mmCIF file of C-alpha atoms in Angstrom:
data_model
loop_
_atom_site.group_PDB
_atom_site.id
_atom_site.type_symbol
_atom_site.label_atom_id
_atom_site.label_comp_id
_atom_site.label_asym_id
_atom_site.label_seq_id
_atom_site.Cartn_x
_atom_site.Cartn_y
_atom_site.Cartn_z
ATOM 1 C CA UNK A 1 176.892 96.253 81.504
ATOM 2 C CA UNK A 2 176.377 98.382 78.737
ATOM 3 C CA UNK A 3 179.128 100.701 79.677
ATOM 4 C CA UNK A 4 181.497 98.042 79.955
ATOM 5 C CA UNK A 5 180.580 97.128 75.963
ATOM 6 C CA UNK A 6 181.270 100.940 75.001
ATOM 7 C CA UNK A 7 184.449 101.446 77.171
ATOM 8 C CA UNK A 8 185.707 97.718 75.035
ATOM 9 C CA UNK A 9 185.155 99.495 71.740
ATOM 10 C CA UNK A 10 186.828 102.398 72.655
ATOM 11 C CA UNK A 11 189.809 100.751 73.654
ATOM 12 C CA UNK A 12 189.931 98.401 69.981
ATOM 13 C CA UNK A 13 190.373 102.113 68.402
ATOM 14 C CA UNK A 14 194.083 102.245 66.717
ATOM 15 C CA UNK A 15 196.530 104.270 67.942
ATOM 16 C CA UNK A 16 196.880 105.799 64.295
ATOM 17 C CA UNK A 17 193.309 107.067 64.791
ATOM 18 C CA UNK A 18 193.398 108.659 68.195
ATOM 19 C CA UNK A 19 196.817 110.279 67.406
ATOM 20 C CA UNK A 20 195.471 111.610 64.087
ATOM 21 C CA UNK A 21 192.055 112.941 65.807
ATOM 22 C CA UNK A 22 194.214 114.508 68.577
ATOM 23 C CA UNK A 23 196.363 116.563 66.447
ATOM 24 C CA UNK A 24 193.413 117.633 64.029
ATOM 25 C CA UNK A 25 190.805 118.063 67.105
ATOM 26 C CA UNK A 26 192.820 119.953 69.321
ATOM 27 C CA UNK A 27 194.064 122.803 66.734
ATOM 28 C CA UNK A 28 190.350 122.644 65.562
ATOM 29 C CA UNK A 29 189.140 123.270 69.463
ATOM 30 C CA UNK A 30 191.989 125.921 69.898
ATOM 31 C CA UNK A 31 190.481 127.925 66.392
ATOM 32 C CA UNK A 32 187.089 127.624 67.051
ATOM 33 C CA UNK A 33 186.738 128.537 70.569
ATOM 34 C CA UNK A 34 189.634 130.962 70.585
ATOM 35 C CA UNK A 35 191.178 129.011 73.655
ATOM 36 C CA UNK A 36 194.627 127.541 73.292
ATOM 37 C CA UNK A 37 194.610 125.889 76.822
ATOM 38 C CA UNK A 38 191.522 123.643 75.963
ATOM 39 C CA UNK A 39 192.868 122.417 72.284
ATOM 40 C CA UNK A 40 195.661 121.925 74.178
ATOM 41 C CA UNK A 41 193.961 119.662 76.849
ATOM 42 C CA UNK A 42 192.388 117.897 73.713
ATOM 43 C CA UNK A 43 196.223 117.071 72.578
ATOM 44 C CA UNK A 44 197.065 116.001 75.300
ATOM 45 C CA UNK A 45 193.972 113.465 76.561
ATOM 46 C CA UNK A 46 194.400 112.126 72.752
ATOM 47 C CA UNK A 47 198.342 111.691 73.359
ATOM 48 C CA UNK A 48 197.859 110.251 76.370
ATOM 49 C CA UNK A 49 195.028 107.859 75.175
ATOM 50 C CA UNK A 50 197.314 106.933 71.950
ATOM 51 C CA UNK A 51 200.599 106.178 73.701
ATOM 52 C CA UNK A 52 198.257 103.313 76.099
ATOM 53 C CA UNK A 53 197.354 101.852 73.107
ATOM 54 C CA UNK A 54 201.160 101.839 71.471
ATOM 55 C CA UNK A 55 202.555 100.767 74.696
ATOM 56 C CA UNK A 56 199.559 98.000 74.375
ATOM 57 C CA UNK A 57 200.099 96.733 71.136
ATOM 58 C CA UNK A 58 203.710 97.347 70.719
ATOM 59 C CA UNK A 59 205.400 97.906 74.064
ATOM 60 C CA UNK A 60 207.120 101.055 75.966
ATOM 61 C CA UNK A 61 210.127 101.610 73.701
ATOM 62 C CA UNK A 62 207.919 101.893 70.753
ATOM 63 C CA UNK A 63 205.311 103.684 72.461
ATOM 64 C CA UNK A 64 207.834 106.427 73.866
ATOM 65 C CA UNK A 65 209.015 106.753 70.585
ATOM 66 C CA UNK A 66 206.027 107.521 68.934
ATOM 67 C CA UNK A 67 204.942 109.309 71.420
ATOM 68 C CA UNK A 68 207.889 111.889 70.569
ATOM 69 C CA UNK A 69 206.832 111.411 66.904
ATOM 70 C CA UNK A 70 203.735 113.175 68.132
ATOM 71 C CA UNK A 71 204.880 115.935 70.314
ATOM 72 C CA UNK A 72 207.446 116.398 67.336
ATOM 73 C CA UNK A 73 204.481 116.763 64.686
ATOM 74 C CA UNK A 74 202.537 119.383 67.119
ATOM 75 C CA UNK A 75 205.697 121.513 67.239
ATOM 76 C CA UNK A 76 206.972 121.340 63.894
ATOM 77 C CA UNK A 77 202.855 122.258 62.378
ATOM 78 C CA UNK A 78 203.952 125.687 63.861
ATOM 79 C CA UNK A 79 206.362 126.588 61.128
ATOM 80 C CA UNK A 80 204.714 124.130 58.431
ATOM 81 C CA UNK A 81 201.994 126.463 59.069
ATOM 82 C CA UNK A 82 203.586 129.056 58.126
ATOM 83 C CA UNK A 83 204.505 128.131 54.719
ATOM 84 C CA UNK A 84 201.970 126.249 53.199
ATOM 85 C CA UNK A 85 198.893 127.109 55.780
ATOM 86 C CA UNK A 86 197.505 126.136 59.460
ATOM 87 C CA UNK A 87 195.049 123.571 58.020
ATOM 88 C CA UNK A 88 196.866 121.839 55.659
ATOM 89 C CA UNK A 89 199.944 121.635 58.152
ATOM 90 C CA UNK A 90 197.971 120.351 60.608
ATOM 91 C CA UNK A 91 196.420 117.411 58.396
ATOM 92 C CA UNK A 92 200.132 116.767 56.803
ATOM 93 C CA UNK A 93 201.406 116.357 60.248
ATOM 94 C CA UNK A 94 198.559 114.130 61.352
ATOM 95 C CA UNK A 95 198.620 111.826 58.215
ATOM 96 C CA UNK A 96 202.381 111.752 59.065
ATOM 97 C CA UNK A 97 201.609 110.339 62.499
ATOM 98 C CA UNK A 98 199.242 108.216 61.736
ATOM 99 C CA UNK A 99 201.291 106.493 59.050
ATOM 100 C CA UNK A 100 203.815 106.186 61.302
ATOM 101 C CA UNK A 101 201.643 104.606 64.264
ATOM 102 C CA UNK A 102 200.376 102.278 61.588
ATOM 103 C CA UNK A 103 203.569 101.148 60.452
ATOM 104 C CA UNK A 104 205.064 100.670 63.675
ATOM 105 C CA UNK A 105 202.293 99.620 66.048
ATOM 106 C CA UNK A 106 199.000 99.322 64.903
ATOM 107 C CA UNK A 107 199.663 97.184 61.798
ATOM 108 C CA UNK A 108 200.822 94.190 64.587
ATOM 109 C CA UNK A 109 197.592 93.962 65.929
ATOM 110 C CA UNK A 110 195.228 94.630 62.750
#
C-alpha cells in the first residue's frame, strides 16, 4: 500500500516541473559524470514522464506540441550556450519550457 501512495504523488507532479528538472538534470548528469549517453537517458525518462502528464491534463495535440517545445529547447541550449554560457542556457531554456507547460497544460488542472 505504501507504494501505491508514493507512485499517486508522483504522478500529481506538473508537467512544468518534470520538463524543467529534465532539461536541468540531464545536462547536470552529462557534466558531472562526463557521460553524454546517461544525461541523455535522464532527458529522455523526464520527456517521456512530462508528455504523460500533458497528454493527461491537456490531451495529445497539446502534449505533442509541447513535447517538440522540449526537444526544441534541448537543441537550441547548444548554441545559447555558446553565447551567453552552458548553465545559464540551460536554465533559460528550462524556465522557457516550463512557462510554456504552465501556460498551456498545467495551469488547467492547478
Amino acid at each position: 500500500m505504501a507504494k501505491l501512495a508514493k507512485v499517486a504523488k508522483v504522478a500529481d507532479v506538473p508537467g512544468a516541473v518534470i520538463a524543467a528538472g529534465g532539461l536541468v538534470g540531464g545536462y547536470g548528469v552529462a557534466r558531472w559524470t562526463k557521460k553524454r549517453p546517461l544525461g541523455g537517458a535522464v532527458l529522455a525518462v523526464a520527456g517521456a514522464a512530462a508528455a504523460r502528464q500533458w497528454q493527461q491534463r491537456a490531451g495529445g495535440k497539446t502534449a505533442g506540441a509541447l513535447t517538440a517545445v522540449y526537444v526544441a529547447a534541448f537543441a537550441g541550449s547548444h548554441p545559447l550556450a555558446k553565447k551567453v554560457g552552458a548553465w545559464p542556457a540551460v536554465f533559460g531554456v528550462a524556465g522557457a519550457v516550463a512557462v510554456a507547460s504552465w501556460a498551456v497544460a498545467d495551469r488547467k488542472s492547478a
